[in-house]
Coordinates of C-alpha atoms and ligand atoms in Angstrom, one line a residue:
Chain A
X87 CA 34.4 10.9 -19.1
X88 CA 32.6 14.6 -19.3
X89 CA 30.1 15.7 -17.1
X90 CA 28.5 18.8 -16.8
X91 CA 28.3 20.3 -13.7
X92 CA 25.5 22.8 -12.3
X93 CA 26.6 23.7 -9.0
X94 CA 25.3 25.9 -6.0
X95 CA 27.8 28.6 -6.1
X96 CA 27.6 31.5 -3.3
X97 CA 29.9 34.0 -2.3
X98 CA 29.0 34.5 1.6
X99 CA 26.1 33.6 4.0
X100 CA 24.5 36.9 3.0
X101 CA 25.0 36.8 -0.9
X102 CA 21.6 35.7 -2.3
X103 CA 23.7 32.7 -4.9
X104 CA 22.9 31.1 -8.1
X105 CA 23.7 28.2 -10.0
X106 CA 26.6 27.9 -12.2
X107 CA 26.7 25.3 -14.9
X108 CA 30.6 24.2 -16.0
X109 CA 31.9 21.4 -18.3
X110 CA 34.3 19.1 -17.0
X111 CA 35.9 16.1 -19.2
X112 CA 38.8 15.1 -16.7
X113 CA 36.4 12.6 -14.9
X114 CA 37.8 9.3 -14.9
X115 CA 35.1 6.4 -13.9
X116 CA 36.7 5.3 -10.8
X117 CA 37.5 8.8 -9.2
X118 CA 35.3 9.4 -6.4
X119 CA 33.2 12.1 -6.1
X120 CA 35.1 14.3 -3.9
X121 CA 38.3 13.5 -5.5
X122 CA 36.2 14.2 -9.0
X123 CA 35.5 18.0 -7.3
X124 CA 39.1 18.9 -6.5
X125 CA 40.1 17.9 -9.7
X126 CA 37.6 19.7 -11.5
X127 CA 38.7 22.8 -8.5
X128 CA 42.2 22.5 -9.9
X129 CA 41.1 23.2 -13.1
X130 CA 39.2 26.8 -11.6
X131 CA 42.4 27.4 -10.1
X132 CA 44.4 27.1 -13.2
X133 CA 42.0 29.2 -15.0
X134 CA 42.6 31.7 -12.2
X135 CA 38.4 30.7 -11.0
X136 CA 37.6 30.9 -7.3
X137 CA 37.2 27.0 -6.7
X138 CA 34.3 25.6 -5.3
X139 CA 34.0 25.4 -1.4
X140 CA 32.7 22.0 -0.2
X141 CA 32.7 20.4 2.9
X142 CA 35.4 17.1 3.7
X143 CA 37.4 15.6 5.8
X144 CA 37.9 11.6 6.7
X145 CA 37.1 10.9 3.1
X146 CA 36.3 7.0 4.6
X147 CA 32.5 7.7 5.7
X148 CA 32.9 8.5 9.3
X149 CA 33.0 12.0 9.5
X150 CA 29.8 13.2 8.0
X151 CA 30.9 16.4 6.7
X152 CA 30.7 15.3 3.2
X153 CA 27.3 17.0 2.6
X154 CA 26.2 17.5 -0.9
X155 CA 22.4 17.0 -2.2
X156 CA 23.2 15.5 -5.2
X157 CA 21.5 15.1 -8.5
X158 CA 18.0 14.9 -6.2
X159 CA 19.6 13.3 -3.1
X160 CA 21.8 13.8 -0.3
X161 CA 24.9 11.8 -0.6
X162 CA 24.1 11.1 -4.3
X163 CA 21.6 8.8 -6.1
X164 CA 23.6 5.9 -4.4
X165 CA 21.7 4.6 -0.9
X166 CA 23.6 3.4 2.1
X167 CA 27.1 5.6 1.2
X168 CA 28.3 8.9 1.7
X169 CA 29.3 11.6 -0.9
X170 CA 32.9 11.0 -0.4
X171 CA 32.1 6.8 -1.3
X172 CA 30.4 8.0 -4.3
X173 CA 32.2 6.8 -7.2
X174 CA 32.0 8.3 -10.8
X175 CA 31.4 5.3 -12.4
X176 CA 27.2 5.7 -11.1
X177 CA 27.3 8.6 -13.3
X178 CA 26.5 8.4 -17.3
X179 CA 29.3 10.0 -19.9
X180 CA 28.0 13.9 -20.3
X181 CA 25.2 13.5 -17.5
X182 CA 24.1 16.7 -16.4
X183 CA 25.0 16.9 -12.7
X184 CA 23.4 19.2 -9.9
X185 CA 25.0 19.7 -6.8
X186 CA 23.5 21.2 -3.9
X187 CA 24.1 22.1 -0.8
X188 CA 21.5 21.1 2.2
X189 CA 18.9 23.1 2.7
X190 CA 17.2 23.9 6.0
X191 CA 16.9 26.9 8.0
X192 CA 19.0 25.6 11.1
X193 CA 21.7 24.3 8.3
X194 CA 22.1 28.5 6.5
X195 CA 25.0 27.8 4.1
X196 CA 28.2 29.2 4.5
X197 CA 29.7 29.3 1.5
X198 CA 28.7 27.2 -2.2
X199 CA 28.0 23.4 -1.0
X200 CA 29.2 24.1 2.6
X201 CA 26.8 24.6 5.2
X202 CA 26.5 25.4 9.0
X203 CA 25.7 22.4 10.8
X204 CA 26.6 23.0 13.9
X205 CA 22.9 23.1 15.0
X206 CA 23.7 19.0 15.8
X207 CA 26.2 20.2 18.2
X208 CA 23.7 22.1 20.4
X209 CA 20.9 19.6 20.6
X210 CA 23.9 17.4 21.4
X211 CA 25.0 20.0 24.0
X212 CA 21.5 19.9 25.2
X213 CA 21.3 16.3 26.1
X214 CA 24.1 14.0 24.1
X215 CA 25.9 12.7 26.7
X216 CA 26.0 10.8 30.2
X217 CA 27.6 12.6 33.4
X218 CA 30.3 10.7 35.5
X219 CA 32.6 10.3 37.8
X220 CA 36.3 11.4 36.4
X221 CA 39.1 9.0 37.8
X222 CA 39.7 5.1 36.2
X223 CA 37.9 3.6 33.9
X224 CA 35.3 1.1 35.6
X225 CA 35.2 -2.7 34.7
X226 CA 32.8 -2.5 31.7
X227 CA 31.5 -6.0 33.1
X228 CA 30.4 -4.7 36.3
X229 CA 26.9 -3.5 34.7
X230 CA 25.2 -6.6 32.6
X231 CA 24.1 -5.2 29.2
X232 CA 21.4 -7.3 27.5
X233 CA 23.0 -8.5 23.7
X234 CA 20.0 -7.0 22.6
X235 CA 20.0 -3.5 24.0
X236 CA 24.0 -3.8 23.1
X237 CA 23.5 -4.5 19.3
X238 CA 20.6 -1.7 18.9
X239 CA 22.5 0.8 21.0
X240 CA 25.7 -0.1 18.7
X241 CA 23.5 0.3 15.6
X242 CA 21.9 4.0 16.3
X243 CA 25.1 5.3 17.0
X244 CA 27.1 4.5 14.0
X245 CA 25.3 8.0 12.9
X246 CA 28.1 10.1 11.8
X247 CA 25.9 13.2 12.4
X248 CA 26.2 14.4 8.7
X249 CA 22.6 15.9 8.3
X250 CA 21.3 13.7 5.2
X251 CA 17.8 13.1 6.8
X252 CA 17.3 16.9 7.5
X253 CA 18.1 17.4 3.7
X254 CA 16.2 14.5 2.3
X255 CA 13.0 15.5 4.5
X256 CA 10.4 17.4 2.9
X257 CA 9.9 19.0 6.3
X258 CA 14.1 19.4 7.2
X259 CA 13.2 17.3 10.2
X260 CA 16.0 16.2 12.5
X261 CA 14.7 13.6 14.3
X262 CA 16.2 10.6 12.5
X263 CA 19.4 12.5 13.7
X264 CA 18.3 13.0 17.4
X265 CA 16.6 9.7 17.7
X266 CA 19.3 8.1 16.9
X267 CA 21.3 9.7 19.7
X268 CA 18.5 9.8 21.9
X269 CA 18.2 6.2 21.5
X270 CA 22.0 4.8 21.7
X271 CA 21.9 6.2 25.5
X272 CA 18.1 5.2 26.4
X273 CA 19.1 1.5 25.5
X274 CA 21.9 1.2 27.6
X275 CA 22.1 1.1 31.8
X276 CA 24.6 3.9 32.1
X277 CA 21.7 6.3 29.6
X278 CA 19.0 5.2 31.6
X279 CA 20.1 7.4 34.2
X280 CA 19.5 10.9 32.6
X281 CA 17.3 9.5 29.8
X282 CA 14.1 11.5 31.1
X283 CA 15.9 15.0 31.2
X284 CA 17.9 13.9 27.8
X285 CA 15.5 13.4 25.3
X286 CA 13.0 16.3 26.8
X287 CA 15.9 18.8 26.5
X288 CA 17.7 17.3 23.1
X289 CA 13.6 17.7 21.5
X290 CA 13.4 21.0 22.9
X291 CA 16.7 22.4 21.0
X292 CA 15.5 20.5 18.1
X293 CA 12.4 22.6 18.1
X294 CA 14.0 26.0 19.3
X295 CA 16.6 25.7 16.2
X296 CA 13.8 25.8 13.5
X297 CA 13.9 21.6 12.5
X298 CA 10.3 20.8 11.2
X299 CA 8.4 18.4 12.4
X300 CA 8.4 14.8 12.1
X301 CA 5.5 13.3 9.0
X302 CA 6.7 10.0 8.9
X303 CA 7.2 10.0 5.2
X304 CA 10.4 7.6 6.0
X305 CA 12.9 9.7 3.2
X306 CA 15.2 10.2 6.0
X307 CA 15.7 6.3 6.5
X308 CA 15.8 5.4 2.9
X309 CA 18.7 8.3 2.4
X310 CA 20.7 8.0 5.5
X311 CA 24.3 6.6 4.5
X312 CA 24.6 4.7 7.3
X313 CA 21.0 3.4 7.5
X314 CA 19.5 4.5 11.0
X315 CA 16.3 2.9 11.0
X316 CA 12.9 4.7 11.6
X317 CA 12.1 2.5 14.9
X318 CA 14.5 4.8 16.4
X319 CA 12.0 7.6 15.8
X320 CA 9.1 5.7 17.4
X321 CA 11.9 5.0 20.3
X322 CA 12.5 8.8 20.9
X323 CA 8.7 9.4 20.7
X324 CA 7.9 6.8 23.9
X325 CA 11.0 7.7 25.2
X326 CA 9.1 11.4 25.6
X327 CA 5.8 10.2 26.3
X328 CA 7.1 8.3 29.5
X329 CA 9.5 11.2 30.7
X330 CA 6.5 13.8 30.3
X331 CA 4.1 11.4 31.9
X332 CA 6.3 10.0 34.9
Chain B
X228 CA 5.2 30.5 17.9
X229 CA 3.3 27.7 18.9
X230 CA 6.1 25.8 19.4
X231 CA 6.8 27.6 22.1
X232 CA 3.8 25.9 24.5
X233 CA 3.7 22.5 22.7
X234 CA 7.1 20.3 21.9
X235 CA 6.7 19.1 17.9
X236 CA 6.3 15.6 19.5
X237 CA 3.7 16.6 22.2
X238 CA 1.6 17.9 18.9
X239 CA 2.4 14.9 16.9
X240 CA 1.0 12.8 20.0
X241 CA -2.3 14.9 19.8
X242 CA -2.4 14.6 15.4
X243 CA -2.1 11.0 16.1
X244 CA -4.5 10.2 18.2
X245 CA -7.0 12.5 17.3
X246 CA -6.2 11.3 13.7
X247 CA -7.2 7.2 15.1
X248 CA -10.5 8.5 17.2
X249 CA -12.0 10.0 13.9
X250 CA -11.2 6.8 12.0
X251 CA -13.4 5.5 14.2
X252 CA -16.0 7.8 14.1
X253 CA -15.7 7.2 10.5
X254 CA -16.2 3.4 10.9
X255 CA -19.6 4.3 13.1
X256 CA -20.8 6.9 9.9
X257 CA -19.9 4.3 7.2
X258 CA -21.7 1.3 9.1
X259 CA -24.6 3.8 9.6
X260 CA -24.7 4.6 6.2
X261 CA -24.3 1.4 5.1
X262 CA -28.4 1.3 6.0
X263 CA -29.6 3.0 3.8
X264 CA -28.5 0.1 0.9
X265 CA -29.4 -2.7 3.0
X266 CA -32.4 -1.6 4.2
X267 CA -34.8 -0.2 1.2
X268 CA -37.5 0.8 3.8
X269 CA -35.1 3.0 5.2
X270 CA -36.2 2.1 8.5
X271 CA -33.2 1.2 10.2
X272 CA -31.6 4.3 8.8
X273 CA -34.1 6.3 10.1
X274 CA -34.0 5.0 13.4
X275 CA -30.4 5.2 13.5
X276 CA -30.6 9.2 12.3
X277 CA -33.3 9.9 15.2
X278 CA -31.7 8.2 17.9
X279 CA -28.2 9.9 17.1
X280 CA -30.0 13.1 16.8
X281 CA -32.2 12.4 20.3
X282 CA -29.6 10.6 22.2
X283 CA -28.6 12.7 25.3
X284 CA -24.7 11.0 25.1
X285 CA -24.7 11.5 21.2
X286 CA -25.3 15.4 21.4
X287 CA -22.4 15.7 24.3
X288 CA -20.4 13.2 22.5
X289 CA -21.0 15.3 18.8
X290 CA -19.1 18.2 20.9
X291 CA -15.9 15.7 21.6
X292 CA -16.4 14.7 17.8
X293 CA -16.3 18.7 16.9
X294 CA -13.0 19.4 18.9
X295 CA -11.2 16.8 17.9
X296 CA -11.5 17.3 14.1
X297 CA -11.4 21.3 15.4
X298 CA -7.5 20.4 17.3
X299 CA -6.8 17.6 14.4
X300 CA -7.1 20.7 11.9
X301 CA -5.8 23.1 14.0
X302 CA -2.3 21.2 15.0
X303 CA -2.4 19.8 11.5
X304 CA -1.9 23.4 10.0
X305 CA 0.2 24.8 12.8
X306 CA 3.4 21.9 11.9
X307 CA 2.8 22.6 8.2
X308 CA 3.4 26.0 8.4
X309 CA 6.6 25.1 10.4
X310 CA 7.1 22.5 8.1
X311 CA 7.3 24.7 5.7
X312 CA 9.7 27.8 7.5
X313 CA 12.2 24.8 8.4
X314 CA 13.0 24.7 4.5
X315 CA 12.9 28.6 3.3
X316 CA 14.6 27.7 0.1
X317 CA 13.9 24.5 -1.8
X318 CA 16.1 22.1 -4.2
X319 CA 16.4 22.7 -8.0
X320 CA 16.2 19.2 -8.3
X321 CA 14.7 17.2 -5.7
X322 CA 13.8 13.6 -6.1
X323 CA 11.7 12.4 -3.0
X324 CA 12.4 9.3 -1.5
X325 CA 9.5 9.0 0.3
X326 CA 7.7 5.4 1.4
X327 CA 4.4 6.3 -0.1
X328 CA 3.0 9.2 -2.3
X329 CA 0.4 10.1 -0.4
X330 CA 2.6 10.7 2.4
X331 CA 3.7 13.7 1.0
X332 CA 0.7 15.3 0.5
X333 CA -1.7 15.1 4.1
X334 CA -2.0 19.1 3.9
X335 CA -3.6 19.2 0.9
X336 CA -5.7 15.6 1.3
X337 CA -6.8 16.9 4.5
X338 CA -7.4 20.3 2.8
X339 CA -10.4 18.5 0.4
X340 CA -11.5 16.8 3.7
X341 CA -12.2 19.8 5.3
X342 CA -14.0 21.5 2.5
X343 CA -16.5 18.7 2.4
X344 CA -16.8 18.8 5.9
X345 CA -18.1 22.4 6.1
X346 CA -20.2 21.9 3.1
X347 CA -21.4 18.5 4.2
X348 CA -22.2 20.0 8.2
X349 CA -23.7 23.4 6.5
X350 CA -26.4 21.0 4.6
X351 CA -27.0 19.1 7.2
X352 CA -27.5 21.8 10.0
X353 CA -29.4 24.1 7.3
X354 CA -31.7 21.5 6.6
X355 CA -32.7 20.8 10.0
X356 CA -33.1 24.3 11.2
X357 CA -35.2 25.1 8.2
X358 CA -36.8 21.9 9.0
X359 CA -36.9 21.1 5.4
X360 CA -36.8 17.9 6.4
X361 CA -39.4 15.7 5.0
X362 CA -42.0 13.4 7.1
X363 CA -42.2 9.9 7.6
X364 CA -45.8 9.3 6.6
X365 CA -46.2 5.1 7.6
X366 CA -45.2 2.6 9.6
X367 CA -44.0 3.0 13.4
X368 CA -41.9 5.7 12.8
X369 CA -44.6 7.7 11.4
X370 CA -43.7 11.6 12.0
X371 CA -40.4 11.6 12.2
X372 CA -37.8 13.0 10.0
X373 CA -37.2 11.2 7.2
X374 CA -33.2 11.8 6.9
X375 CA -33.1 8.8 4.7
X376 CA -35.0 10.1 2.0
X377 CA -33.0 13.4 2.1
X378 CA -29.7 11.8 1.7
X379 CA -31.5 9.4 -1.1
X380 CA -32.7 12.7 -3.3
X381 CA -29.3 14.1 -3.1
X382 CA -27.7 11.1 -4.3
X383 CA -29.9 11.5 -7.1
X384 CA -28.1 14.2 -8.1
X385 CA -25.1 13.0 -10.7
X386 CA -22.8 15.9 -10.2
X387 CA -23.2 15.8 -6.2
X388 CA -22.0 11.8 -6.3
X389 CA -19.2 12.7 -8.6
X390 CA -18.4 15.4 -6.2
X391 CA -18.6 13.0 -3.0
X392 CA -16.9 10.1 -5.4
X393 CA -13.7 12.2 -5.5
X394 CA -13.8 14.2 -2.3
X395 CA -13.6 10.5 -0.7
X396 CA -10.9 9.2 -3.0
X397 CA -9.0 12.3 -1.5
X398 CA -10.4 11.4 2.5
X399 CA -8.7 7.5 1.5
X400 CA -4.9 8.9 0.4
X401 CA -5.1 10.7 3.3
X402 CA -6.0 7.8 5.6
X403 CA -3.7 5.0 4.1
X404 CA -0.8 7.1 4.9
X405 CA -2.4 8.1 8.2
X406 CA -2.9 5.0 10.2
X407 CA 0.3 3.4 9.8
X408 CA 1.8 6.7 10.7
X409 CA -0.5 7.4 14.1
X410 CA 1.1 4.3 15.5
X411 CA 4.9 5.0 14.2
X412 CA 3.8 8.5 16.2
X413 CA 2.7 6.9 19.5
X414 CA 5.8 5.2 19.4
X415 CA 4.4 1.8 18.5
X416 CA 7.1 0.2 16.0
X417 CA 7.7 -3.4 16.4
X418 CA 9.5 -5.9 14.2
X419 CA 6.4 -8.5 14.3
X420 CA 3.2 -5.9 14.4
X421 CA 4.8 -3.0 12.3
X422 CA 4.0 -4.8 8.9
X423 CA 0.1 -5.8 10.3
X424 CA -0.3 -2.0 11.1
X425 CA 0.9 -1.0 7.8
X426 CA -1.0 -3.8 5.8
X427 CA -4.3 -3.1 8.1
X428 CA -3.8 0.4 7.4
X429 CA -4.0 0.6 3.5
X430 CA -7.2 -2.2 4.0
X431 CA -8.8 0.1 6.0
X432 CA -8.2 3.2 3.9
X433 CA -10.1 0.9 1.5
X434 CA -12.7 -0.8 2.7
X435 CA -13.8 3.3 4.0
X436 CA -13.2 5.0 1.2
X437 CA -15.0 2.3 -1.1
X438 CA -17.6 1.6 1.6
X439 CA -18.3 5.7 1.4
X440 CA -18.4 5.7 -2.5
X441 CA -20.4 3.0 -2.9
X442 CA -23.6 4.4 -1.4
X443 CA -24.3 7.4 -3.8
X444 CA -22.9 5.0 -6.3
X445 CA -25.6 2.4 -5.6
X446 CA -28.2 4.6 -5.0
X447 CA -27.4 6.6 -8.4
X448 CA -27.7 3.7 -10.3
X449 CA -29.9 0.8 -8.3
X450 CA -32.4 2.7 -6.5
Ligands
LIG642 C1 -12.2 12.2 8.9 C2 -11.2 13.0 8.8 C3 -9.8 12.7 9.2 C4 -9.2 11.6 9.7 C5 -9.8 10.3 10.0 C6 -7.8 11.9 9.8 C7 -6.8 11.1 10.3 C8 -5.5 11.3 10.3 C9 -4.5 10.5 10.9 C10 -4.7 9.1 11.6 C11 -3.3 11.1 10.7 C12 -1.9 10.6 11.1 C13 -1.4 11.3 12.3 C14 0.1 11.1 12.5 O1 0.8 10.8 11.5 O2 0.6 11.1 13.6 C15 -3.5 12.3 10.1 C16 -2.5 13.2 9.7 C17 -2.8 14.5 9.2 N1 -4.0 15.1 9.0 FE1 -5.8 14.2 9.2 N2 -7.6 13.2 9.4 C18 -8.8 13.7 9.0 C19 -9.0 15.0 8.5 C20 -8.1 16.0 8.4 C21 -8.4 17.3 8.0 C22 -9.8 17.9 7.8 C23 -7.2 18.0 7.9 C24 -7.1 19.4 7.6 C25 -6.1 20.2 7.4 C26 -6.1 17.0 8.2 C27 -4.8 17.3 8.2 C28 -3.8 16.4 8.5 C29 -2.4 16.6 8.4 C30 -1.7 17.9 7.9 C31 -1.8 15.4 8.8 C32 -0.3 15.2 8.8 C33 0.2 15.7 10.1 C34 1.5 15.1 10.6 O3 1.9 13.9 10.2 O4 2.2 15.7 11.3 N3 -6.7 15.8 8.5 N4 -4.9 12.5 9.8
LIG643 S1 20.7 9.7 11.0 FE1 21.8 9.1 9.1 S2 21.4 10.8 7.7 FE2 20.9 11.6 9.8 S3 22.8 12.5 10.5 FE3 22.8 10.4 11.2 S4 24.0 9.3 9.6 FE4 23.4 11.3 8.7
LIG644 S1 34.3 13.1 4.2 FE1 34.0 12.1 6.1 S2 32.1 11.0 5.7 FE2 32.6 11.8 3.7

């Protein structure tokens, strides 16, 4: 297979970038993306070409640091996977390929497709967590947990954190993103505690880090590899509502 | 800036539920309206226009209605802007994935909205401080302003309905986005009632926007 490959290619955070378009013809149909990219980076090395810097590291879709807006979408025209499940054989014999990195003021790129996320980390920081007591681990069976509350809370945080909703939002909104974290604590006893102080101060370093603001378009669902659902936005919105009204 | 006093989620609460109170106004205008077709005297429209123009709770009320499309507006354009600084530099190649089109767009859909209304509120101020407004001459409304017949002459006018046709096509994109997306706001997302909301929300965006067009249209053609 040959592609062609127009890629995002900057030096340093300061250096304004452009895009560069190569041909590749190494692509065999069952080479994953990533693994595509570090073939095609062998050949810049060989040609004594600066290769091109992109973000990986679990290569198995639990890392979420595989972040490349490709051909139109983050993670690739492919829905429910991430970049580094991305297989070749979605892509046609001499396609045109465009590979981005994300693109969001809190996420400034670093360097080609890799950019800073660590924007996640703070509202994290802010609020992503639950405070307790060091020493054993308890008897998880002590506190009842509905089967409910377990399954919804298991299903908001599979989110690997990798940023796709900020890049697939027209407004680089984060909330699918802090939702989802706001809402694997909220729905279980031991969140509950500090869930009133949580989501207030995890919204408050969403907005102080430049995020835009929530439209409810719904791109961020429909791109998300690991398909958080949008009723965790509406979550994170009560979930406000009652801790600034209480 | 603003974000600094309001949290983006306090200001979506405030979008939203302004956003539901003027669909409602909009209901009470359409039904209102509605009148003038059913009624070729133009009686009950008449009385209707008098008694919200006399009505001691209408004129305090027509203040709330002012603010909220003044804040509705006002917020609107405030998490656009930011909307737009959270993304300095767009894609090359960007292919949205958005649930509807119209979604997309709210800025500029509420944009024509807002033209209309000043030009609509300029009319409809000028002509009653000029008192340009023409008499009612029979019948037991005889002396009062005759609203109806004003809003009948301009409808008269083909280029103003086609104007008023397509600023209300614009006012219906904008709404069957809208209401689905008020609740999802408020935090109301449920399994069972999500897909009434959604469903009652494009049928609403209809039944106003074609409830709006057809009066010029009828009166254009039929009257
Ligand atoms: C009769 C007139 C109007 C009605 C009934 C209406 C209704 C609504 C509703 C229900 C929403 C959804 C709120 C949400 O998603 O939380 C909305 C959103 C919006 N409206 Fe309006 N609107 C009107 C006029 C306007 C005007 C004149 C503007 C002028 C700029 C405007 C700008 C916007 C914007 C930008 C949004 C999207 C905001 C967001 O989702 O954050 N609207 N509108
Ligand atoms: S919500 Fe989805 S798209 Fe957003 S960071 Fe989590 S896994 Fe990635
Ligand atoms: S490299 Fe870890 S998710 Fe893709």
């Amino acid at each position: 297979m040959k592609v062609k490959l127009k890629i995002w290619r900057q030096e340093n955070a300061e250096a304004k970038g452009s895009f560069q378009t190569y041909t590749f013809d190494k692509v065999a149909p069952e080479m994953s993306f990533l693994e595509m990219m570090d073939a095609f980076n062998t050949q810049l090395i060989t040609e004594g070409k600066e290769p091109v810097a992109f973000d990986h590291d679990c290569r198995e879709g639990i890392c979420g640091a595989c972040s490349m807006y490709i051909n139109g979408h983050p993670h690739g025209p492919v829905s429910g996977i991430t970049t580094c499940h991305l297989s070749m054989r979605h892509f046609k014999d001499g396609e045109t390929i465009t590979v981005e990195p994300w693109r969001a003021k809190a996420f400034p790129v670093i360097k080609d497709l890799i950019v800073d996320r660590s924007a996640f980390d703070q509202i994290q920081i802010a609020g992503g967590f639950i405070s307790m007591n060091v020493g054993g681990a308890p008897e998880a069976n002590s506190i009842p947990v509905k089967v409910k509350n377990a399954d919804e809370a298991f299903d908001s945080s599979v989110c690997i954190g990798c940023g796709a909703c900020v890049a697939a939002c027209k407004n680089a909104s984060a909330m699918l993103f802090v939702s989802a974290k706001v809402s694997q604590f909220a729905l279980l006893p031991q969140g509950r505690v500090e869930a009133k102080e949580r989501v207030e101060k995890m919204v408050a370093k969403m907005d102080d880090l430049g995020f835009g603001n929530c439209t409810n378009t719904y791109a961020c669902e429909a791109e998300c590899p690991k398909d958080i659902s949008i009723t965790n936005i509406a979550r994170m919105n009560r979930e406000f509502f009652s801790a600034k009204v209480s | 800036m603003s974000k600094k006093y309001y949290s983006s989620l306090t200001k979506k609460y405030i979008m939203s539920f302004l956003g539901l109170f003027l669909m409602t106004f909009l209901l009470v205008h359409l039904s209102i309206n509605l009148l003038l077709i059913v009624d070729d005297s133009r009686e009950l429209f008449n009385e209707a226009a008098h008694f919200m123009g006399t009505n001691i709770f209408i004129q305090v009320f027509q203040w709330v209605l002012f603010s909220a499309f003044a804040v509705h507006i006002l917020v609107g354009v405030i998490l656009q802007i930011q909307n737009w600084m959270a993304r300095p530099k767009g894609y090359a190649r960007r292919v949205g994935a958005e649930e509807s089109i119209f979604s997309r767009y709210m800025i500029y859909t509420g944009a024509i909205i807002f033209i209309f209304l000043v030009i609509h509120l300029a009319d409809f101020f000028a002509n009653k401080m000029i008192g340009d407004v023409p008499e009612i001459t029979s019948g037991n409304l005889a002396g009062m302003e005759d609203m109806g017949l004003l809003v009948m002459e301009k409808f008269k006018m083909g280029g103003y309905v086609l104007f008023y046709v397509i600023i209300f096509l614009f006012l219906g994109f904008h709404l069957d986005h809208a209401f689905q997306s008020a609740f999802q706001s408020l935090g109301l997302n449920h399994p069972k009632y999500t897909p009434f909301i959604k469903g009652l929300g494009h049928f609403m965006a209809i039944v106003l926007t074609v409830g709006f067009i057809s009066i010029p249209i009828i009166i254009y053609f039929f009257k």
